[in-house]
Amino acid sequence: MRILVIGSGGREHALVWKLKQSPLVDKIFAAPGNGGTKREGAINAMTPADDLDGLVSLARREKIDLVVPGPELPLTLGIIDRLRQAGIAAFGPDAYCAQLEGSKAFAKSIMAKAGVPTAKYAVFNDVEAAKNHIVKFGAPVVVKADGLAAGKGVIAAKDSREALQAVEDIMAARAFGAAGDKVILEEFLQGEEVSLLCFCDGEHAVPLPSAQDHKAAYDNDQGPNTGGMGAYSPAPMLRATDAGKMVDMTVRPVLKELAASGHPFTGVIYAGLMLTSDGPRVLEYNTRFGDPECQPLLMRLGGDLAQIMLDCINGGLDPVNIQWSKQTALGIVLAAKGYPHACAKGQVIKGIEDAENIPGVKVFHSGTAVKDNVLVSSGGRVLCVTALGDDLAKAQSTAYTALEKIQMKNSFYRRDIGNKGIRRLAAALE
Ligand code: AMP
Ligand code: GLY
């Protein structure tokens, strides 16, 4: 089989790495890919992830059998619909279903119809009405741009002044462009966050093991929200039995609702949950693998990813074909100084081979490129150093040992990835 992976992050490197292990797969293309996809032997095409015409003609030209989009943008733009029209198999939801991620107002309305627990909210398409709501109900309040904003369109405002400023930035100054045409004001929830991902074949949902992301830029969850600074799986705060119940509460009703509207969901659905004292609440849906959660998750996947994806597309997804290692996997993101804001590119990266010589370690590339045969940084998140271990503490210490082998000027990483889980495991033993 010939496969095309769309995207250029650590998630896409991990997808290429895992798909390459499938006996069904002969050749992999990445569009546009990165230094890591190239090192796996994929052919990097220049086509950007949002160039639908270019992607469809690339898939036709290279006689691609299966297309796997990594990021949300091609999905919300309708790449799956376009590929289906062209008779090419593609793993992911159509544009209608991708609105679950592409429009928070759409997601909220589906949750309301499906009876899924979520924060109380109100949707506004008028600046003054949104501001009046804040003045009336006060803070804390969470202000969200309706559309895609690369993980930056959510502001948890501690006071009314901050909330009013967020509305001004999103709606009036259009900090995220058309994504801010509507704003959602949402009840501020407290609790621990957990990511719940499922493979879906339109009818069935098969949960992946639990994973925990680290969204804040700095240690102890300080600093601005990022795409994610590290992740591990399994996450001790979510027991497998609870995960099953949560899928029943937060994923299956939504799949039923989408199927009833003529759009069965295929691909990966990702529910971002807050475990509050009143029970789980859905913060958001993504309609794809998370990055960096994908990297530790795929390190643990025992089955054939290409076959699982075909089963999602063709129906008849069978949990028997999806096995997971009992080990823990933990990934730490190495980012360029300044991320998630503007940061310098073109820094030389060394030491990856030394890191990967440590048993159980895999270094996934995010923003990397090969320039004159030298590996350099080309984005905010640069690498995700991922390790398997018999438990969380072992995976953590191996991943940090590996990370220390890597040199890149003007970079930083969080030093506490996994600590929360380790504390939780220790408390459970007391
Ligand atoms: P979202 O993109 O909706 O998942 O929001 C990004 C991040 O903002 C989440 O991972 C949470 O850390 C935080 N967040 C979102 N909604 C809420 C909420 N209602 N209460 C508290 N924090 C939230
Ligand atoms: N790590 C969170 C995301 O991919 O949206």
Short mmCIF file of N, CA and C in Angstrom, two decimals, residues 200-327:
data_model
loop_
_atom_site.label_atom_id
_atom_site.label_comp_id
_atom_site.label_asym_id
_atom_site.label_seq_id
_atom_site.Cartn_x
_atom_site.Cartn_y
_atom_site.Cartn_z
N CYS A 200 -12.66 5.47 15.62
CA CYS A 200 -14.08 5.37 15.29
C CYS A 200 -14.26 4.89 13.86
N ASP A 201 -15.26 4.01 13.65
CA ASP A 201 -15.53 3.53 12.28
C ASP A 201 -16.91 3.99 11.81
N GLY A 202 -17.41 5.05 12.42
CA GLY A 202 -18.73 5.57 12.04
C GLY A 202 -19.79 5.10 13.00
N GLU A 203 -19.60 3.89 13.54
CA GLU A 203 -20.59 3.32 14.45
C GLU A 203 -19.97 2.98 15.81
N HIS A 204 -18.79 2.36 15.75
CA HIS A 204 -18.16 1.92 16.99
C HIS A 204 -17.04 2.86 17.40
N ALA A 205 -16.82 2.97 18.73
CA ALA A 205 -15.69 3.73 19.25
C ALA A 205 -14.85 2.79 20.09
N VAL A 206 -13.57 2.68 19.78
CA VAL A 206 -12.67 1.86 20.58
C VAL A 206 -11.66 2.79 21.26
N PRO A 207 -11.73 2.89 22.60
CA PRO A 207 -10.85 3.84 23.26
C PRO A 207 -9.38 3.44 23.19
N LEU A 208 -8.54 4.44 23.02
CA LEU A 208 -7.10 4.25 23.16
C LEU A 208 -6.80 4.36 24.65
N PRO A 209 -5.63 3.92 25.10
CA PRO A 209 -5.31 4.10 26.52
C PRO A 209 -5.30 5.59 26.88
N SER A 210 -5.42 5.88 28.17
CA SER A 210 -5.44 7.27 28.61
C SER A 210 -4.09 7.93 28.35
N ALA A 211 -4.12 9.26 28.23
CA ALA A 211 -2.88 10.02 28.03
C ALA A 211 -3.06 11.36 28.71
N GLN A 212 -1.97 11.93 29.19
CA GLN A 212 -2.06 13.27 29.75
C GLN A 212 -1.09 14.20 29.05
N ASP A 213 -1.62 15.34 28.63
CA ASP A 213 -0.84 16.38 27.96
C ASP A 213 -0.40 17.40 29.02
N HIS A 214 0.52 18.28 28.67
CA HIS A 214 0.94 19.39 29.55
C HIS A 214 0.88 20.65 28.70
N LYS A 215 -0.20 21.40 28.85
CA LYS A 215 -0.46 22.50 27.90
C LYS A 215 0.34 23.76 28.18
N ALA A 216 0.60 24.04 29.48
CA ALA A 216 1.28 25.30 29.81
C ALA A 216 2.75 25.21 29.40
N ALA A 217 3.33 26.37 29.10
CA ALA A 217 4.70 26.40 28.57
C ALA A 217 5.74 26.01 29.63
N TYR A 218 5.49 26.38 30.90
CA TYR A 218 6.56 26.23 31.89
C TYR A 218 6.17 25.27 33.00
N ASP A 219 7.18 24.93 33.83
CA ASP A 219 6.98 23.98 34.93
C ASP A 219 5.81 24.41 35.83
N ASN A 220 5.22 23.43 36.49
CA ASN A 220 4.10 23.65 37.41
C ASN A 220 2.92 24.34 36.73
N ASP A 221 2.74 24.04 35.45
CA ASP A 221 1.60 24.56 34.67
C ASP A 221 1.54 26.08 34.67
N GLN A 222 2.71 26.72 34.65
CA GLN A 222 2.77 28.19 34.57
C GLN A 222 2.99 28.61 33.12
N GLY A 223 2.67 29.88 32.86
CA GLY A 223 2.97 30.43 31.54
C GLY A 223 1.85 30.22 30.55
N PRO A 224 2.06 30.69 29.33
CA PRO A 224 0.99 30.65 28.32
C PRO A 224 0.66 29.23 27.86
N ASN A 225 -0.56 29.05 27.35
CA ASN A 225 -0.97 27.76 26.77
C ASN A 225 -0.22 27.51 25.47
N THR A 226 0.19 26.27 25.27
CA THR A 226 0.91 25.89 24.05
C THR A 226 0.13 24.76 23.37
N GLY A 227 0.68 24.23 22.30
CA GLY A 227 0.09 23.04 21.69
C GLY A 227 0.27 21.81 22.57
N GLY A 228 1.21 21.86 23.50
CA GLY A 228 1.49 20.72 24.40
C GLY A 228 3.00 20.56 24.55
N MET A 229 3.46 20.46 25.79
CA MET A 229 4.91 20.44 26.08
C MET A 229 5.40 19.06 26.49
N GLY A 230 4.51 18.09 26.54
CA GLY A 230 4.92 16.75 26.92
C GLY A 230 3.69 15.93 27.23
N ALA A 231 3.81 14.62 27.16
CA ALA A 231 2.64 13.78 27.42
C ALA A 231 3.11 12.40 27.84
N TYR A 232 2.22 11.70 28.57
CA TYR A 232 2.53 10.32 28.89
C TYR A 232 1.26 9.48 28.85
N SER A 233 1.49 8.18 28.69
CA SER A 233 0.37 7.24 28.64
C SER A 233 0.84 5.92 29.25
N PRO A 234 0.06 5.25 30.10
CA PRO A 234 -1.25 5.67 30.57
C PRO A 234 -1.15 6.77 31.61
N ALA A 235 -2.27 7.48 31.81
CA ALA A 235 -2.36 8.52 32.83
C ALA A 235 -3.00 7.90 34.07
N PRO A 236 -2.28 7.86 35.20
CA PRO A 236 -2.80 7.15 36.38
C PRO A 236 -4.12 7.71 36.91
N MET A 237 -4.45 8.97 36.55
CA MET A 237 -5.68 9.50 37.14
C MET A 237 -6.93 8.91 36.48
N LEU A 238 -6.74 8.20 35.39
CA LEU A 238 -7.91 7.62 34.71
C LEU A 238 -7.75 6.11 34.64
N ARG A 239 -8.53 5.39 35.46
CA ARG A 239 -8.45 3.94 35.40
C ARG A 239 -9.20 3.44 34.18
N ALA A 240 -8.75 2.30 33.63
CA ALA A 240 -9.34 1.78 32.39
C ALA A 240 -10.86 1.61 32.52
N THR A 241 -11.32 1.17 33.70
CA THR A 241 -12.76 0.96 33.87
C THR A 241 -13.50 2.29 33.80
N ASP A 242 -12.91 3.35 34.40
CA ASP A 242 -13.56 4.66 34.34
C ASP A 242 -13.55 5.18 32.91
N ALA A 243 -12.46 4.89 32.18
CA ALA A 243 -12.35 5.37 30.80
C ALA A 243 -13.51 4.84 29.98
N GLY A 244 -13.84 3.57 30.15
CA GLY A 244 -14.96 2.98 29.42
C GLY A 244 -16.26 3.74 29.68
N LYS A 245 -16.49 4.05 30.97
CA LYS A 245 -17.71 4.79 31.33
C LYS A 245 -17.70 6.17 30.72
N MET A 246 -16.51 6.77 30.69
CA MET A 246 -16.43 8.14 30.15
C MET A 246 -16.66 8.17 28.65
N VAL A 247 -16.23 7.10 27.97
CA VAL A 247 -16.51 7.04 26.52
C VAL A 247 -18.03 6.96 26.32
N ASP A 248 -18.70 6.17 27.17
CA ASP A 248 -20.16 6.08 27.09
C ASP A 248 -20.82 7.44 27.31
N MET A 249 -20.23 8.23 28.21
CA MET A 249 -20.82 9.53 28.56
C MET A 249 -20.49 10.63 27.56
N THR A 250 -19.23 10.60 27.05
CA THR A 250 -18.75 11.79 26.35
C THR A 250 -18.47 11.59 24.86
N VAL A 251 -18.38 10.34 24.40
CA VAL A 251 -18.06 10.13 22.98
C VAL A 251 -19.21 9.44 22.24
N ARG A 252 -19.69 8.31 22.77
CA ARG A 252 -20.69 7.54 22.01
C ARG A 252 -21.95 8.33 21.70
N PRO A 253 -22.49 9.14 22.64
CA PRO A 253 -23.71 9.90 22.30
C PRO A 253 -23.47 10.88 21.14
N VAL A 254 -22.26 11.44 21.06
CA VAL A 254 -21.95 12.39 19.99
C VAL A 254 -21.86 11.65 18.66
N LEU A 255 -21.25 10.46 18.66
CA LEU A 255 -21.14 9.68 17.42
C LEU A 255 -22.53 9.32 16.91
N LYS A 256 -23.42 8.99 17.84
CA LYS A 256 -24.79 8.62 17.47
C LYS A 256 -25.50 9.82 16.83
N GLU A 257 -25.30 10.97 17.44
CA GLU A 257 -25.91 12.21 16.95
C GLU A 257 -25.41 12.54 15.53
N LEU A 258 -24.09 12.39 15.32
CA LEU A 258 -23.51 12.69 14.00
C LEU A 258 -24.01 11.69 12.96
N ALA A 259 -24.05 10.42 13.32
CA ALA A 259 -24.50 9.40 12.38
C ALA A 259 -25.95 9.67 11.99
N ALA A 260 -26.76 10.08 12.99
CA ALA A 260 -28.18 10.36 12.72
C ALA A 260 -28.34 11.53 11.76
N SER A 261 -27.36 12.43 11.74
CA SER A 261 -27.48 13.56 10.80
C SER A 261 -26.82 13.24 9.46
N GLY A 262 -26.52 11.95 9.23
CA GLY A 262 -26.02 11.53 7.92
C GLY A 262 -24.52 11.66 7.76
N HIS A 263 -23.82 11.88 8.89
CA HIS A 263 -22.36 12.03 8.82
C HIS A 263 -21.66 11.14 9.84
N PRO A 264 -21.63 9.83 9.60
CA PRO A 264 -20.92 8.96 10.54
C PRO A 264 -19.46 9.39 10.67
N PHE A 265 -18.97 9.42 11.89
CA PHE A 265 -17.61 9.90 12.16
C PHE A 265 -16.61 8.76 11.99
N THR A 266 -15.64 8.95 11.11
CA THR A 266 -14.54 7.98 11.05
C THR A 266 -13.24 8.70 11.35
N GLY A 267 -12.31 7.96 11.96
CA GLY A 267 -11.01 8.54 12.31
C GLY A 267 -10.79 8.48 13.80
N VAL A 268 -10.13 9.50 14.32
CA VAL A 268 -9.87 9.58 15.77
C VAL A 268 -10.67 10.74 16.34
N ILE A 269 -11.43 10.46 17.37
CA ILE A 269 -12.07 11.55 18.11
C ILE A 269 -11.34 11.66 19.45
N TYR A 270 -11.16 12.88 19.88
CA TYR A 270 -10.34 13.16 21.06
C TYR A 270 -11.18 14.07 21.94
N ALA A 271 -11.57 13.58 23.09
CA ALA A 271 -12.32 14.42 24.03
C ALA A 271 -11.34 14.95 25.07
N GLY A 272 -11.26 16.26 25.21
CA GLY A 272 -10.46 16.88 26.27
C GLY A 272 -11.38 17.04 27.47
N LEU A 273 -11.09 16.31 28.56
CA LEU A 273 -11.99 16.29 29.72
C LEU A 273 -11.38 16.98 30.91
N MET A 274 -12.24 17.59 31.71
CA MET A 274 -11.84 18.09 33.03
C MET A 274 -12.55 17.20 34.04
N LEU A 275 -11.77 16.59 34.94
CA LEU A 275 -12.38 15.73 35.96
C LEU A 275 -12.70 16.63 37.16
N THR A 276 -13.93 17.11 37.22
CA THR A 276 -14.32 18.04 38.29
C THR A 276 -14.91 17.24 39.45
N SER A 277 -15.14 17.94 40.58
CA SER A 277 -15.73 17.23 41.73
C SER A 277 -17.17 16.80 41.42
N ASP A 278 -17.77 17.39 40.39
CA ASP A 278 -19.13 16.97 39.99
C ASP A 278 -19.13 15.94 38.86
N GLY A 279 -17.94 15.44 38.51
CA GLY A 279 -17.86 14.45 37.43
C GLY A 279 -17.14 15.04 36.22
N PRO A 280 -16.96 14.21 35.18
CA PRO A 280 -16.21 14.67 34.01
C PRO A 280 -17.01 15.69 33.18
N ARG A 281 -16.31 16.67 32.65
CA ARG A 281 -16.92 17.66 31.75
C ARG A 281 -16.05 17.75 30.50
N VAL A 282 -16.70 17.80 29.33
CA VAL A 282 -15.94 17.94 28.09
C VAL A 282 -15.55 19.41 27.91
N LEU A 283 -14.23 19.66 27.76
CA LEU A 283 -13.76 21.02 27.48
C LEU A 283 -13.77 21.27 25.98
N GLU A 284 -13.40 20.25 25.23
CA GLU A 284 -13.32 20.42 23.78
C GLU A 284 -13.26 19.05 23.13
N TYR A 285 -13.57 19.03 21.83
CA TYR A 285 -13.28 17.84 21.03
C TYR A 285 -12.23 18.21 20.01
N ASN A 286 -11.32 17.29 19.76
CA ASN A 286 -10.47 17.37 18.59
C ASN A 286 -10.86 16.20 17.71
N THR A 287 -10.59 16.31 16.43
CA THR A 287 -11.06 15.27 15.51
C THR A 287 -9.86 14.59 14.85
N ARG A 288 -8.84 14.34 15.69
CA ARG A 288 -7.54 13.85 15.19
C ARG A 288 -6.73 13.42 16.40
N PHE A 289 -5.57 12.83 16.16
CA PHE A 289 -4.65 12.54 17.26
C PHE A 289 -4.15 13.86 17.85
N GLY A 290 -3.90 13.90 19.15
CA GLY A 290 -3.25 15.06 19.75
C GLY A 290 -1.76 15.01 19.50
N ASP A 291 -1.14 16.17 19.52
CA ASP A 291 0.31 16.26 19.43
C ASP A 291 0.76 17.05 20.65
N PRO A 292 1.45 16.49 21.63
CA PRO A 292 2.29 15.30 21.56
C PRO A 292 1.69 13.98 22.05
N GLU A 293 0.40 13.89 22.41
CA GLU A 293 -0.10 12.62 22.96
C GLU A 293 0.12 11.45 22.01
N CYS A 294 0.04 11.73 20.70
CA CYS A 294 0.18 10.68 19.69
C CYS A 294 1.52 9.94 19.83
N GLN A 295 2.56 10.68 20.21
CA GLN A 295 3.89 10.06 20.20
C GLN A 295 3.99 8.95 21.27
N PRO A 296 3.70 9.24 22.56
CA PRO A 296 3.72 8.12 23.52
C PRO A 296 2.67 7.05 23.22
N LEU A 297 1.50 7.46 22.73
CA LEU A 297 0.46 6.45 22.44
C LEU A 297 0.95 5.47 21.37
N LEU A 298 1.50 5.99 20.29
CA LEU A 298 1.93 5.08 19.22
C LEU A 298 3.14 4.25 19.64
N MET A 299 3.94 4.75 20.59
CA MET A 299 5.04 3.92 21.12
C MET A 299 4.47 2.66 21.78
N ARG A 300 3.24 2.77 22.31
CA ARG A 300 2.66 1.64 23.03
C ARG A 300 1.77 0.76 22.15
N LEU A 301 1.46 1.22 20.94
CA LEU A 301 0.54 0.47 20.09
C LEU A 301 1.20 -0.79 19.53
N GLY A 302 0.56 -1.94 19.78
CA GLY A 302 1.14 -3.19 19.30
C GLY A 302 0.59 -3.63 17.96
N GLY A 303 -0.65 -3.24 17.64
CA GLY A 303 -1.30 -3.70 16.41
C GLY A 303 -0.75 -3.01 15.18
N ASP A 304 -1.38 -3.31 14.05
CA ASP A 304 -0.96 -2.77 12.76
C ASP A 304 -1.79 -1.50 12.49
N LEU A 305 -1.14 -0.34 12.56
CA LEU A 305 -1.88 0.93 12.45
C LEU A 305 -2.56 1.07 11.10
N ALA A 306 -1.91 0.61 10.03
CA ALA A 306 -2.53 0.74 8.70
C ALA A 306 -3.83 -0.08 8.66
N GLN A 307 -3.80 -1.29 9.22
CA GLN A 307 -5.00 -2.14 9.24
C GLN A 307 -6.10 -1.50 10.10
N ILE A 308 -5.71 -0.94 11.23
CA ILE A 308 -6.71 -0.28 12.11
C ILE A 308 -7.38 0.86 11.35
N MET A 309 -6.57 1.63 10.62
CA MET A 309 -7.13 2.77 9.87
C MET A 309 -8.08 2.28 8.77
N LEU A 310 -7.70 1.20 8.09
CA LEU A 310 -8.59 0.64 7.05
C LEU A 310 -9.89 0.15 7.68
N ASP A 311 -9.79 -0.47 8.87
CA ASP A 311 -11.00 -0.95 9.56
C ASP A 311 -11.90 0.23 9.94
N CYS A 312 -11.30 1.35 10.32
CA CYS A 312 -12.11 2.54 10.64
C CYS A 312 -12.86 3.01 9.39
N ILE A 313 -12.17 2.99 8.26
CA ILE A 313 -12.77 3.49 7.02
C ILE A 313 -13.85 2.54 6.50
N ASN A 314 -13.56 1.23 6.58
CA ASN A 314 -14.47 0.24 5.97
C ASN A 314 -15.54 -0.27 6.93
N GLY A 315 -15.47 0.11 8.21
CA GLY A 315 -16.40 -0.41 9.21
C GLY A 315 -15.86 -1.71 9.78
N GLY A 316 -16.46 -2.17 10.88
CA GLY A 316 -16.04 -3.44 11.46
C GLY A 316 -14.76 -3.33 12.28
N LEU A 317 -14.56 -2.18 12.91
CA LEU A 317 -13.41 -1.99 13.80
C LEU A 317 -13.49 -3.01 14.93
N ASP A 318 -12.42 -3.77 15.14
CA ASP A 318 -12.45 -4.82 16.14
C ASP A 318 -11.35 -4.59 17.18
N PRO A 319 -11.76 -4.39 18.45
CA PRO A 319 -10.76 -4.11 19.50
C PRO A 319 -9.69 -5.20 19.61
N VAL A 320 -10.03 -6.42 19.15
CA VAL A 320 -9.07 -7.54 19.24
C VAL A 320 -7.79 -7.22 18.45
N ASN A 321 -7.93 -6.43 17.39
CA ASN A 321 -6.76 -6.11 16.55
C ASN A 321 -5.94 -4.93 17.08
N ILE A 322 -6.36 -4.39 18.20
CA ILE A 322 -5.68 -3.19 18.72
C ILE A 322 -5.09 -3.53 20.08
N GLN A 323 -3.79 -3.85 20.09
CA GLN A 323 -3.17 -4.19 21.37
C GLN A 323 -2.24 -3.07 21.82
N TRP A 324 -2.08 -2.99 23.14
CA TRP A 324 -1.23 -1.94 23.70
C TRP A 324 -0.21 -2.55 24.65
N SER A 325 0.98 -2.02 24.60
CA SER A 325 2.02 -2.47 25.53
C SER A 325 1.62 -2.07 26.95
N LYS A 326 2.00 -2.90 27.92
CA LYS A 326 1.68 -2.59 29.32
C LYS A 326 2.63 -1.52 29.85
N GLN A 327 3.69 -1.24 29.09
CA GLN A 327 4.66 -0.24 29.55
C GLN A 327 4.06 1.16 29.50
#
